[in-house]
Amino acid sequence: MKINRISLRQLSLPLSTPFTTSFATLTCKPFSIVELHTDGLVGYGECAAIGVPLYNEESAATAHYVIENFLIPLLQKNNEFEHPDEIAQRFESIRRNRFARAAVEQAAWDLWAKSKNLSLAQALGGTKPKVEVGISIGLKPSVDQLLEEVENSLNKGFKRIKIKIKPGHDIELVRAIRSTFGDITLQVDANSAYRLEDLPLLKKLDDFGLSLIEQPLSDNDIVDHAELQKKLSTPICLDESIDSVEDARKAIELGSCRIINIKVGRVGGLTEAKKIHDYARDHGVGVWCGGMLDTGVARADCLAIASLPNFIYASDITPYTEHFSEDYLVNSPVLNPDSTIDVPTGPGLGIQIDSEKYEKFTSEINNFNLE
């Protein structure tokens, strides 16, 4: 397959309401979309990095720079590939910068699947026609506001609730939710806000029957997490600590977690995400798909990867209406009554771009001819 042209767009979508984690409050989602063009087909890939380098070392702007100045030149030198795995291998010379690499690699997967008249889920080996999903709720100014948000989410049909926590905003929040809503499926996400010396506090979370505690300790740690997991009955789920299948191997061997959150952008693309899924499956560790306030393209990628069989926990894939007032897709996914979303079945991502809205949210576009 030969790539004839690459388009690189900068876009931004305002959030309906601010989204607060332990490290930042976000009010908009700047992002890039890579388009790979060939023979009348277009493959789309979204760079899911957020606007500030606080989740990991990348931001939307730095990832865009890497795509434009390092990744596209690699494709200009060699614009042919037989399978998307080759693109992932070609980009291994670029250290880290995984969100940037994932955007281009995902576009290659979409293009390749379309050329084979396969849905992306089929191309990846997915088996599930729909994906169980939950909702992630950011930190709120008060407990009452959090409880109101949880109630609204349950009324919409979400069966799994995840809340963000940080020191000083943790036990009280969980206790209030349990007291108000009883035995709902509940998990917490600390985004690396705690340290091993916070064990006495973290151990209190064992009393609330949580399905998991996500990334309580440092973003690049697997050693302290192993020590913490020995002392907690609640499963630890690793997110930021797992950037590759090698990270997953080490964490599983050390006993650092019992569950892994796979974010396609964080791990460098669909090829690596599938490797992590397969390794975790073979070693008895379940996975789920995390979100980065994704927009339409990345959301479709998430649904495709989450159709693989070892995605056994509800994923953070929600309709755009949970975070944005508008989307740029014609056929945006909707929540089913059973707290699932249908996996797209059309060729590639199975989405249709609304060209008018797509242009509305685009602030800049650069085209690169490869012939």
Short mmCIF file of C-alpha atoms in Angstrom, two decimals, residues 6 8 34 58 61-78 87 89-98 100-102 104-105 368 370:
data_model
loop_
_atom_site.label_atom_id
_atom_site.label_comp_id
_atom_site.label_asym_id
_atom_site.label_seq_id
_atom_site.Cartn_x
_atom_site.Cartn_y
_atom_site.Cartn_z
CA ILE A 6 -0.73 13.22 4.39
CA LEU A 8 -2.20 17.09 9.45
CA VAL A 34 -3.62 12.69 10.83
CA GLU A 58 3.52 14.92 25.95
CA ALA A 61 1.30 20.88 20.87
CA THR A 62 4.50 18.88 21.38
CA ALA A 63 2.92 15.76 19.87
CA HIS A 64 1.82 17.78 16.83
CA TYR A 65 5.39 19.05 16.45
CA VAL A 66 6.81 15.51 16.57
CA ILE A 67 4.28 14.28 14.01
CA GLU A 68 5.08 17.11 11.60
CA ASN A 69 8.85 17.22 12.00
CA PHE A 70 9.84 13.61 12.66
CA LEU A 71 7.14 11.08 11.87
CA ILE A 72 5.86 12.46 8.56
CA PRO A 73 9.46 12.78 7.24
CA LEU A 74 9.93 9.07 7.98
CA LEU A 75 6.92 8.32 5.80
CA GLN A 76 8.19 10.69 3.13
CA LYS A 77 11.34 8.56 2.93
CA ASN A 78 9.28 5.37 2.63
CA ILE A 87 4.54 1.61 10.69
CA GLN A 89 8.20 -0.76 13.84
CA ARG A 90 9.39 2.15 11.69
CA PHE A 91 8.58 4.61 14.46
CA GLU A 92 10.47 2.71 17.17
CA SER A 93 13.54 4.87 16.43
CA ILE A 94 11.63 7.82 17.94
CA ARG A 95 11.96 7.52 21.72
CA ARG A 96 8.74 7.72 23.71
CA ASN A 97 6.41 10.38 22.15
CA ARG A 98 3.87 7.57 22.03
CA ALA A 100 2.34 11.25 18.47
CA ARG A 101 3.35 7.86 17.10
CA ALA A 102 -0.08 6.40 17.83
CA VAL A 104 -0.07 8.15 12.59
CA GLU A 105 -0.10 4.41 13.26
CA PHE A 368 2.38 16.79 2.54
CA LEU A 370 4.54 11.89 -0.88
#
